[in-house]
mmCIF file of N, CA and C in Angstrom:
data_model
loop_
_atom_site.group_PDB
_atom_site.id
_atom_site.type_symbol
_atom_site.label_atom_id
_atom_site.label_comp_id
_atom_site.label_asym_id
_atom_site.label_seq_id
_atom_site.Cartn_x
_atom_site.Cartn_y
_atom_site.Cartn_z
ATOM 1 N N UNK A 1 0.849 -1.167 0.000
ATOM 2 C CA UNK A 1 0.000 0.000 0.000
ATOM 3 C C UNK A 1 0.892 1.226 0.000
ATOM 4 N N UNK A 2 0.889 2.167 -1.017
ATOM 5 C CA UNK A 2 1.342 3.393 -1.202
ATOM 6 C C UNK A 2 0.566 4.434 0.329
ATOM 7 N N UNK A 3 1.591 4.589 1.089
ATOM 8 C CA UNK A 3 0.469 5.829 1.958
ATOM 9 C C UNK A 3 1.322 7.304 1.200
ATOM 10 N N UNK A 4 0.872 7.770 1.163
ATOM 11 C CA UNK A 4 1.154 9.636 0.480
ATOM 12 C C UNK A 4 1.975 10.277 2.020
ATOM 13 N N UNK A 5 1.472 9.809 2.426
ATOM 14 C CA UNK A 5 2.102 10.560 3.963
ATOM 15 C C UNK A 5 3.029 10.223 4.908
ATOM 16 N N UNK A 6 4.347 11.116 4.926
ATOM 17 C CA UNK A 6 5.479 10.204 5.526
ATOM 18 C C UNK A 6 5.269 9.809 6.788
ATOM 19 N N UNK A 7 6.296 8.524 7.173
ATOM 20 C CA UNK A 7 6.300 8.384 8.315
ATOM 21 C C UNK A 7 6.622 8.937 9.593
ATOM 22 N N UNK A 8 6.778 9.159 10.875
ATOM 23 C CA UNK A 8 7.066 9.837 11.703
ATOM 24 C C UNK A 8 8.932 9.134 11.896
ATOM 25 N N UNK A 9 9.031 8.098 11.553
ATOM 26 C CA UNK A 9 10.784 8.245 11.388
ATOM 27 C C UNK A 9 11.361 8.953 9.994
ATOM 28 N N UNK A 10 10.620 8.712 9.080
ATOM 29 C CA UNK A 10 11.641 9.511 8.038
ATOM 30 C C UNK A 10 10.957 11.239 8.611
ATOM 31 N N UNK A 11 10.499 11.544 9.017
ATOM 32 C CA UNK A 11 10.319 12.859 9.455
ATOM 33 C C UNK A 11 11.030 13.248 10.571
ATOM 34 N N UNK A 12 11.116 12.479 11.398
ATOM 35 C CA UNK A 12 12.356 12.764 12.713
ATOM 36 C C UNK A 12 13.637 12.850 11.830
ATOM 37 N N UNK A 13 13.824 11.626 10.797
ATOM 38 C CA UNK A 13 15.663 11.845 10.493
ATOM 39 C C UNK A 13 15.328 12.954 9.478
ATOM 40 N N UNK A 14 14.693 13.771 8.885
ATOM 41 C CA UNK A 14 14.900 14.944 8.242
ATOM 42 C C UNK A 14 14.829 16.525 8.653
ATOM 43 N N UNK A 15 14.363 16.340 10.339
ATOM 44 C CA UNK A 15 13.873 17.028 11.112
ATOM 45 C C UNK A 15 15.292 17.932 11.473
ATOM 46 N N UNK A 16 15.070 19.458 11.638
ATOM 47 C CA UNK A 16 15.581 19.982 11.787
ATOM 48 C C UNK A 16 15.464 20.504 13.716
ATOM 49 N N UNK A 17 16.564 20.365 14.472
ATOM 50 C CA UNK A 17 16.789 20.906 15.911
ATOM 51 C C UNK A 17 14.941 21.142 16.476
ATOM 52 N N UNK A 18 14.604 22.442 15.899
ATOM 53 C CA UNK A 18 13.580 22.742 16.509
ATOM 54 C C UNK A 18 12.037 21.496 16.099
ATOM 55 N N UNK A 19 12.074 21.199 14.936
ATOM 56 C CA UNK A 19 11.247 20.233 14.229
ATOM 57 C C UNK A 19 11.417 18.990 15.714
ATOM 58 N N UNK A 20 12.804 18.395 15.756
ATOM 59 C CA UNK A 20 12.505 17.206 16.581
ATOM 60 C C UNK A 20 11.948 17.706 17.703
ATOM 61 N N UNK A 21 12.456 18.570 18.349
ATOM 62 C CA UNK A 21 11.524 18.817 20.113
ATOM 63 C C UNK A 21 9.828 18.690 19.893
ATOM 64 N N UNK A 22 9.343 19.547 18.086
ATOM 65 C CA UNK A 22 7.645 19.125 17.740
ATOM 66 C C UNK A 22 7.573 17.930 18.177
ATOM 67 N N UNK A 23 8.800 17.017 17.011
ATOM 68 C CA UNK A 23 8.029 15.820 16.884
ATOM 69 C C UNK A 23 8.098 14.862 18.178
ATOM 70 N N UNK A 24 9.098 15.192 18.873
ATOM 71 C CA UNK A 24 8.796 14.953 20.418
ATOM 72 C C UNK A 24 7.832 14.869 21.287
ATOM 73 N N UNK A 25 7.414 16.299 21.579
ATOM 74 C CA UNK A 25 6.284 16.847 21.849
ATOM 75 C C UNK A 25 4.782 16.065 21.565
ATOM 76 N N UNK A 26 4.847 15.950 20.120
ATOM 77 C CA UNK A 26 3.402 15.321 19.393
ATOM 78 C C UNK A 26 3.596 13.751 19.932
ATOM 79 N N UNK A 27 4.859 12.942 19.530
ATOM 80 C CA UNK A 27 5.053 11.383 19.981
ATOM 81 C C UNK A 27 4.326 11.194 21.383
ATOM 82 N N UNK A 28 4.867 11.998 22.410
ATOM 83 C CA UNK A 28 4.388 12.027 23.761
ATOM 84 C C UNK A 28 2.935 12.335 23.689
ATOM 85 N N UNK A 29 2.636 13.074 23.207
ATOM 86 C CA UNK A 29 0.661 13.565 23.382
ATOM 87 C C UNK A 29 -0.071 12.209 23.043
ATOM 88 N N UNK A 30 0.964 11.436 22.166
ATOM 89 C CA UNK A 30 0.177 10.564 21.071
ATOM 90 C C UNK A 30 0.056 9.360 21.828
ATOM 91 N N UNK A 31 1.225 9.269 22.761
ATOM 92 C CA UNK A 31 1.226 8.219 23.270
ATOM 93 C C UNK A 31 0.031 8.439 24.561
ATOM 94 N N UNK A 32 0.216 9.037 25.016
ATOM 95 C CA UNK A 32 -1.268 9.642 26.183
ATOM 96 C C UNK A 32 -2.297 9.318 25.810
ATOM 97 N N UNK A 33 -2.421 10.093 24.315
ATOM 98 C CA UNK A 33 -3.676 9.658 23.385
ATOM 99 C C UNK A 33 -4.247 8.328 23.397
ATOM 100 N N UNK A 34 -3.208 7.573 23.266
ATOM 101 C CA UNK A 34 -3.233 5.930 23.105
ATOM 102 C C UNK A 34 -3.750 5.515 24.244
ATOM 103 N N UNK A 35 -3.111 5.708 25.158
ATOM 104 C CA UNK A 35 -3.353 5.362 26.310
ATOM 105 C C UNK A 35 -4.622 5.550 26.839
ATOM 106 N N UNK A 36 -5.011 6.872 26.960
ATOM 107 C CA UNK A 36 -6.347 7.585 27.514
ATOM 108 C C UNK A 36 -7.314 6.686 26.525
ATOM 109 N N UNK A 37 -7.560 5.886 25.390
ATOM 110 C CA UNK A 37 -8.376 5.635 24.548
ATOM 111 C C UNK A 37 -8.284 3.845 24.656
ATOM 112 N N UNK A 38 -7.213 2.992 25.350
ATOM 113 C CA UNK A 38 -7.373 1.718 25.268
ATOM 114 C C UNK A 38 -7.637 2.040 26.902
ATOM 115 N N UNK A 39 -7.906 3.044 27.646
ATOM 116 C CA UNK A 39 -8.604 3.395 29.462
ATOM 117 C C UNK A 39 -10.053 3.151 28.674
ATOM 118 N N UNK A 40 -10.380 3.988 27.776
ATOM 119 C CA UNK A 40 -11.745 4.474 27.332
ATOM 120 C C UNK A 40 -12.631 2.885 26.831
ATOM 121 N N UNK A 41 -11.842 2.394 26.316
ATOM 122 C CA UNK A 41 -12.400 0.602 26.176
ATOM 123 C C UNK A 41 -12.437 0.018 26.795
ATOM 124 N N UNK A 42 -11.613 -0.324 28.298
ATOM 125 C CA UNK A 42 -11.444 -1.025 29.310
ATOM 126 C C UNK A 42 -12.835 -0.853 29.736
ATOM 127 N N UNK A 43 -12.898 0.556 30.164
ATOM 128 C CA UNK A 43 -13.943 0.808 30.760
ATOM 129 C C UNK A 43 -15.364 0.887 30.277
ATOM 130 N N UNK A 44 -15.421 1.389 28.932
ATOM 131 C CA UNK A 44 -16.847 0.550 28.682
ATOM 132 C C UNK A 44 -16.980 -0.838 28.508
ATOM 133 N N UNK A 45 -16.108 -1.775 28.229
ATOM 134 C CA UNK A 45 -15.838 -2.841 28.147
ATOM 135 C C UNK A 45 -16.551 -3.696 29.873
ATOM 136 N N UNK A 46 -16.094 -2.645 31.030
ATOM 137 C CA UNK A 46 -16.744 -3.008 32.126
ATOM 138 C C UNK A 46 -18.359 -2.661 32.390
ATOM 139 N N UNK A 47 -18.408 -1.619 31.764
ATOM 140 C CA UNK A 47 -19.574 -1.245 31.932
ATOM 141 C C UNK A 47 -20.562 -1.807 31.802
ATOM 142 N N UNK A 48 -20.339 -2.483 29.997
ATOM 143 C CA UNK A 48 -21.234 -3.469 29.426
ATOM 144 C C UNK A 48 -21.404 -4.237 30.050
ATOM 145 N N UNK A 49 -20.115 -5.469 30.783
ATOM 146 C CA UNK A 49 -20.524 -6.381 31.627
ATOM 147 C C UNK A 49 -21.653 -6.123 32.510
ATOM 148 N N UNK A 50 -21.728 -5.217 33.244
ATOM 149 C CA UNK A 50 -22.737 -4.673 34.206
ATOM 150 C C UNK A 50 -23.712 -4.502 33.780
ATOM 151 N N UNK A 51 -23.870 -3.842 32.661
ATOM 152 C CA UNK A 51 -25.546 -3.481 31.976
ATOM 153 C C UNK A 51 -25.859 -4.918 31.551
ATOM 154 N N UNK A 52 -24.912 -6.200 31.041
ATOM 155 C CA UNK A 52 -25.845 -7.260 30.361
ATOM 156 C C UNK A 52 -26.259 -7.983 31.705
ATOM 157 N N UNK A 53 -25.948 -7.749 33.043
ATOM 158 C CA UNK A 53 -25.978 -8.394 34.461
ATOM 159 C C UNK A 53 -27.475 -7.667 34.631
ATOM 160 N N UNK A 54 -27.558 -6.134 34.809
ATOM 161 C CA UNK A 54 -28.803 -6.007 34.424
ATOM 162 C C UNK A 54 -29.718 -6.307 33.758
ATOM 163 N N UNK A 55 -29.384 -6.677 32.190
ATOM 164 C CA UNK A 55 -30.084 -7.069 31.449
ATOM 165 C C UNK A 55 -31.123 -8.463 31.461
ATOM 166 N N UNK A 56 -30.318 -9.478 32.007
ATOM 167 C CA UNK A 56 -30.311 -10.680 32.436
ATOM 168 C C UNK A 56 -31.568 -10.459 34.088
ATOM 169 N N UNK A 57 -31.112 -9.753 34.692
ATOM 170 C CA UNK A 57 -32.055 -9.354 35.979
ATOM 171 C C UNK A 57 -33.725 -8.884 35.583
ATOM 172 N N UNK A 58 -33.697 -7.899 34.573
ATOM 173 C CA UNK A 58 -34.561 -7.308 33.997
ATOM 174 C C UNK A 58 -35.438 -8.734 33.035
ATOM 175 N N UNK A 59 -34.595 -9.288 32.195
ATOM 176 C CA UNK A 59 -35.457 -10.385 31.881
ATOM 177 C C UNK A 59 -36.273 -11.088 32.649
ATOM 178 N N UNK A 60 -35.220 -11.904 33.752
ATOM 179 C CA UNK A 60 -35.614 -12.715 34.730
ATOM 180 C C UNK A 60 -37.097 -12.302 35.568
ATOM 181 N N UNK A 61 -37.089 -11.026 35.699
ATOM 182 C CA UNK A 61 -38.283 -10.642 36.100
ATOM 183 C C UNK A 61 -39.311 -9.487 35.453
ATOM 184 N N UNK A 62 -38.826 -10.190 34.229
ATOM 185 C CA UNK A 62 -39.810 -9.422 32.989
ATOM 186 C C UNK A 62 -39.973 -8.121 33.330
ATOM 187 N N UNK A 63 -39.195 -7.391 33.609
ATOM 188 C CA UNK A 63 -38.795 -5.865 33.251
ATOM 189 C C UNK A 63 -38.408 -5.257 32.202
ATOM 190 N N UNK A 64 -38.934 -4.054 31.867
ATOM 191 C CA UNK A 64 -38.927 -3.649 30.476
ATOM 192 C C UNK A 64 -37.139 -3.499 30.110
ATOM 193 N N UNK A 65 -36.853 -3.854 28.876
ATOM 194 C CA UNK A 65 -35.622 -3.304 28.630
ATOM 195 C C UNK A 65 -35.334 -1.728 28.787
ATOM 196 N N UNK A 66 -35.899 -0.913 28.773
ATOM 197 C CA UNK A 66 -36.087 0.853 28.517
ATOM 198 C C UNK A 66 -35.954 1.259 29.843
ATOM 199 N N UNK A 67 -35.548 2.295 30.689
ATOM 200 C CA UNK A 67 -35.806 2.577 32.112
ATOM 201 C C UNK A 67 -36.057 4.079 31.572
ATOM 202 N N UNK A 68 -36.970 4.723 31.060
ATOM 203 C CA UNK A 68 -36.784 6.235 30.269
ATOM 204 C C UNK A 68 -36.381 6.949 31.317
ATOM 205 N N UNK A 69 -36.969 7.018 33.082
ATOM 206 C CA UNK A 69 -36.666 7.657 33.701
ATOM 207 C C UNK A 69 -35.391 7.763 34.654
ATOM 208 N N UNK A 70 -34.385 6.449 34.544
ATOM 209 C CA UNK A 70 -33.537 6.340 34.644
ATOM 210 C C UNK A 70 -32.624 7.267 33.758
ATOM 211 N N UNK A 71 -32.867 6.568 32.579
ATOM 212 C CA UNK A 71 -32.050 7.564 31.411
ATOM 213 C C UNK A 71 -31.938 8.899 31.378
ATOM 214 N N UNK A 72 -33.009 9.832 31.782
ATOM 215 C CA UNK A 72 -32.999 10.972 31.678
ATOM 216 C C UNK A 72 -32.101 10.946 32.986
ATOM 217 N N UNK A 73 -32.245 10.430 34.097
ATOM 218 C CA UNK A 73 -31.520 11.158 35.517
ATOM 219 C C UNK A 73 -30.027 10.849 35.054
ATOM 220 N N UNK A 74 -29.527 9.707 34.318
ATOM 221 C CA UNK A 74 -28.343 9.449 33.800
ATOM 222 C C UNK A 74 -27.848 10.781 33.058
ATOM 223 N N UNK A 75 -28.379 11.208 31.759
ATOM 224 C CA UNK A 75 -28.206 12.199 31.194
ATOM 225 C C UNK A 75 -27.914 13.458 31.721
ATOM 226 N N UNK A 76 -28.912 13.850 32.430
ATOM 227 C CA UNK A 76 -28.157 15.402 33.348
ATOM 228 C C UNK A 76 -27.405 15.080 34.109
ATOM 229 N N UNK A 77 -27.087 13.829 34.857
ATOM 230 C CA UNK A 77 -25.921 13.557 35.569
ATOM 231 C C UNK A 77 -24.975 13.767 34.539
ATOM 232 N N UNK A 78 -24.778 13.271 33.894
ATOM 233 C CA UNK A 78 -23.448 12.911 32.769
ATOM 234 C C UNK A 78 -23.009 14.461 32.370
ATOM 235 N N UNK A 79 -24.255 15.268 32.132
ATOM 236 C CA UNK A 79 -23.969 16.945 31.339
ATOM 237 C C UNK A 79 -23.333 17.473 32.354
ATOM 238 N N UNK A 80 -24.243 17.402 33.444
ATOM 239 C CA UNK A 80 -23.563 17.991 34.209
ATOM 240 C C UNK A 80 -22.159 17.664 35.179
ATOM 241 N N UNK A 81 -21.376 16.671 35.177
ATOM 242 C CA UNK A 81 -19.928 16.094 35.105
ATOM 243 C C UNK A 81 -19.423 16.715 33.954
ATOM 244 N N UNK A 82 -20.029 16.862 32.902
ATOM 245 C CA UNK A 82 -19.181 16.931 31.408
ATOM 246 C C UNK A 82 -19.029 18.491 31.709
ATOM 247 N N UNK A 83 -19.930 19.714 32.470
ATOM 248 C CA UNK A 83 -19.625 20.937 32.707
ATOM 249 C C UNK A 83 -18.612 20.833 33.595
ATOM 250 N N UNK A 84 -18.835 20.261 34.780
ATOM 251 C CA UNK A 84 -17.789 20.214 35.761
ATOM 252 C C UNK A 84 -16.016 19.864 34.957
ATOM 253 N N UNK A 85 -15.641 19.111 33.846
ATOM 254 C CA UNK A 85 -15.054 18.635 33.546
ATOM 255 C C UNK A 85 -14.427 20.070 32.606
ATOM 256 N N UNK A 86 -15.350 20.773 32.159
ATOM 257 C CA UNK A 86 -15.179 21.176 31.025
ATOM 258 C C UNK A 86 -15.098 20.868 29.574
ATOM 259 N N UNK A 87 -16.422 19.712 29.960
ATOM 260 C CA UNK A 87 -16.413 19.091 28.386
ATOM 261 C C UNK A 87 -18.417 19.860 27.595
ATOM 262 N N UNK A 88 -18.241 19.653 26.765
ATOM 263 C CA UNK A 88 -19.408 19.774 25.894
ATOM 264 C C UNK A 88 -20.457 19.166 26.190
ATOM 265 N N UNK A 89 -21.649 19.912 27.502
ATOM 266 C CA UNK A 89 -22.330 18.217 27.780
ATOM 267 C C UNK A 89 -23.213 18.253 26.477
ATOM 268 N N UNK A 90 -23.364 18.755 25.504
ATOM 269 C CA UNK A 90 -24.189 18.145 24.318
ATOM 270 C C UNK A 90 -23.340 17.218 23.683
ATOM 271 N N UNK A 91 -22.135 17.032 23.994
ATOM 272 C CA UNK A 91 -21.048 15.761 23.593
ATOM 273 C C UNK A 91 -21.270 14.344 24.156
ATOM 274 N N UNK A 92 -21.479 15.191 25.758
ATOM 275 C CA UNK A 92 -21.471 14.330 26.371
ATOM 276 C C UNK A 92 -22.392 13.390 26.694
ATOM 277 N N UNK A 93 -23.544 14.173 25.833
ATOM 278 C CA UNK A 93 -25.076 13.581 26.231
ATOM 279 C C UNK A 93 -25.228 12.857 24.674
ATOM 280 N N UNK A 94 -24.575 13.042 23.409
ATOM 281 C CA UNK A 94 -24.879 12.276 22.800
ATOM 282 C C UNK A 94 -24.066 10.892 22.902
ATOM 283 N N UNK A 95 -22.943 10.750 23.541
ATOM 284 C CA UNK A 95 -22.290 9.727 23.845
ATOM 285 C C UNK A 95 -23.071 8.775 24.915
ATOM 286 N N UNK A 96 -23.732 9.165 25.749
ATOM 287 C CA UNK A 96 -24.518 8.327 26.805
ATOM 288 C C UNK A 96 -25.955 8.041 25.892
ATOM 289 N N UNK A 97 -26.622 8.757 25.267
ATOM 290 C CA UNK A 97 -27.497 8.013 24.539
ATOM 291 C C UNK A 97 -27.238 7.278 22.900
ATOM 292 N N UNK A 98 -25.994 7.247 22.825
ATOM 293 C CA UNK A 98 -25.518 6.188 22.014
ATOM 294 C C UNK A 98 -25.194 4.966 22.375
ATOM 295 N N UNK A 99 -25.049 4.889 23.676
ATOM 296 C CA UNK A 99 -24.366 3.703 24.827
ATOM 297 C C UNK A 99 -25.348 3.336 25.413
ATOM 298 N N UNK A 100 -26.301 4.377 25.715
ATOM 299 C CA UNK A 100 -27.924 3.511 26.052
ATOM 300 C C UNK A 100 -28.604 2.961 25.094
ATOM 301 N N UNK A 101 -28.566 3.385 23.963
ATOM 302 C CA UNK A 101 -29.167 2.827 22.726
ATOM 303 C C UNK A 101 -28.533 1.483 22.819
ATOM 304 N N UNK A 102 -27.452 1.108 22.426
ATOM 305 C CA UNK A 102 -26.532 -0.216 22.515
ATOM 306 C C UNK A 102 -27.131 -0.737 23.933
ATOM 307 N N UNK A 103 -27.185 -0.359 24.992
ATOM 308 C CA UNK A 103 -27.465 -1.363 26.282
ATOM 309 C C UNK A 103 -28.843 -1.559 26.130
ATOM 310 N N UNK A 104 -30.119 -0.924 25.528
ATOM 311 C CA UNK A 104 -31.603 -1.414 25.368
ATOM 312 C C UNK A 104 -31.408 -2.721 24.122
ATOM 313 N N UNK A 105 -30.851 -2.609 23.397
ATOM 314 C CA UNK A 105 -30.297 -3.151 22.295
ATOM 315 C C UNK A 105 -30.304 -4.775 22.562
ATOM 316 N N UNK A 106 -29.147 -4.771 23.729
ATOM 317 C CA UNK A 106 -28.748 -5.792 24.583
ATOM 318 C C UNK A 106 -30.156 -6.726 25.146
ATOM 319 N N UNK A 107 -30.704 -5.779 25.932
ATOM 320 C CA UNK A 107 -31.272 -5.497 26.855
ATOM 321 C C UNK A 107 -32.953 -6.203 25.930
ATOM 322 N N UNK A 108 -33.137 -6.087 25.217
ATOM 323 C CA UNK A 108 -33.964 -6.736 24.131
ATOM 324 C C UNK A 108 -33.285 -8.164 23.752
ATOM 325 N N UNK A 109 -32.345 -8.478 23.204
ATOM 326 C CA UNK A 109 -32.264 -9.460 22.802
ATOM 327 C C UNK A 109 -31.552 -10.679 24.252
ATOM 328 N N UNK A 110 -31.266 -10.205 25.049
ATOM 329 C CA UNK A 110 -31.464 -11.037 26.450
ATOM 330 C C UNK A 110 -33.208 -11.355 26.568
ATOM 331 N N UNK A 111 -33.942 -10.387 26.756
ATOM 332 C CA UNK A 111 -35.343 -10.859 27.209
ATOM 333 C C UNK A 111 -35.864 -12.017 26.028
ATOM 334 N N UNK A 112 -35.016 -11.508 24.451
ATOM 335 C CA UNK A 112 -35.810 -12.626 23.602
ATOM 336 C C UNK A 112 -35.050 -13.730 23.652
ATOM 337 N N UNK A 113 -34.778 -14.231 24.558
ATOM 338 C CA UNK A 113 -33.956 -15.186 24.959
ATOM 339 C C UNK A 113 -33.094 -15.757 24.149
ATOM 340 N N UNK A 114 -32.504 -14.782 23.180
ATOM 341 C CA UNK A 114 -31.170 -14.372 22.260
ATOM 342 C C UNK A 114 -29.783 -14.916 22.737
ATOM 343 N N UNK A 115 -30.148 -14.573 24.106
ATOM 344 C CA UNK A 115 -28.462 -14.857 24.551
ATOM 345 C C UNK A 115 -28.184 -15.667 26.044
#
């Protein structure tokens, strides 16, 4: 595969004094990056476990997959952490009802005795 875009070693060995401390600089962010983002899987990765434990509970005693009023108290919780944080809670609120969507999801095909 042709990539158009050099690599970060032939760009370090052509890198001039001030260029390497960038590409320094960026390597390190990147690696954080990495890091902060295989944290970010771990942890929904746990999460899920927990919601299909619910899920499984909710079957067992024929409870709806949906909790709407849960969800909403989830949601302004979450915005409002995401202010505290200084994040976007309209970011933050479409990320929790993308992740609730996926756990009703679940949460349906446990009750149809799917899984």
């Amino acid at each position: 595969m042709n990539n158009s875009a050099p690599d970060e070693a032939a760009t370090a060995a052509t890198a001039t004094p001030g260029d390497e401390t960038v590409a320094a600089e960026l390597a390190r962010l990147r690696d954080s990056i990495d890091n902060i983002d295989a944290a970010v899987v771990h942890m929904l990765a746990e999460r899920f476990k927990c919601t299909q434990q619910v899920g499984h509970l909710k079957a067992k005693h024929q409870l709806p997959p949906a909790d709407p009023t849960r969800e909403a108290n989830q949601i302004a919780r979450l915005r409002q952490l995401a202010e505290n944080a200084k994040l976007d809670p309209a970011f933050a609120e479409k990320l929790l009802n993308f992740i609730i969507a996926e756990v009703i999801r679940h949460h349906e095909t446990i009750a149809a005795g799917e899984d």
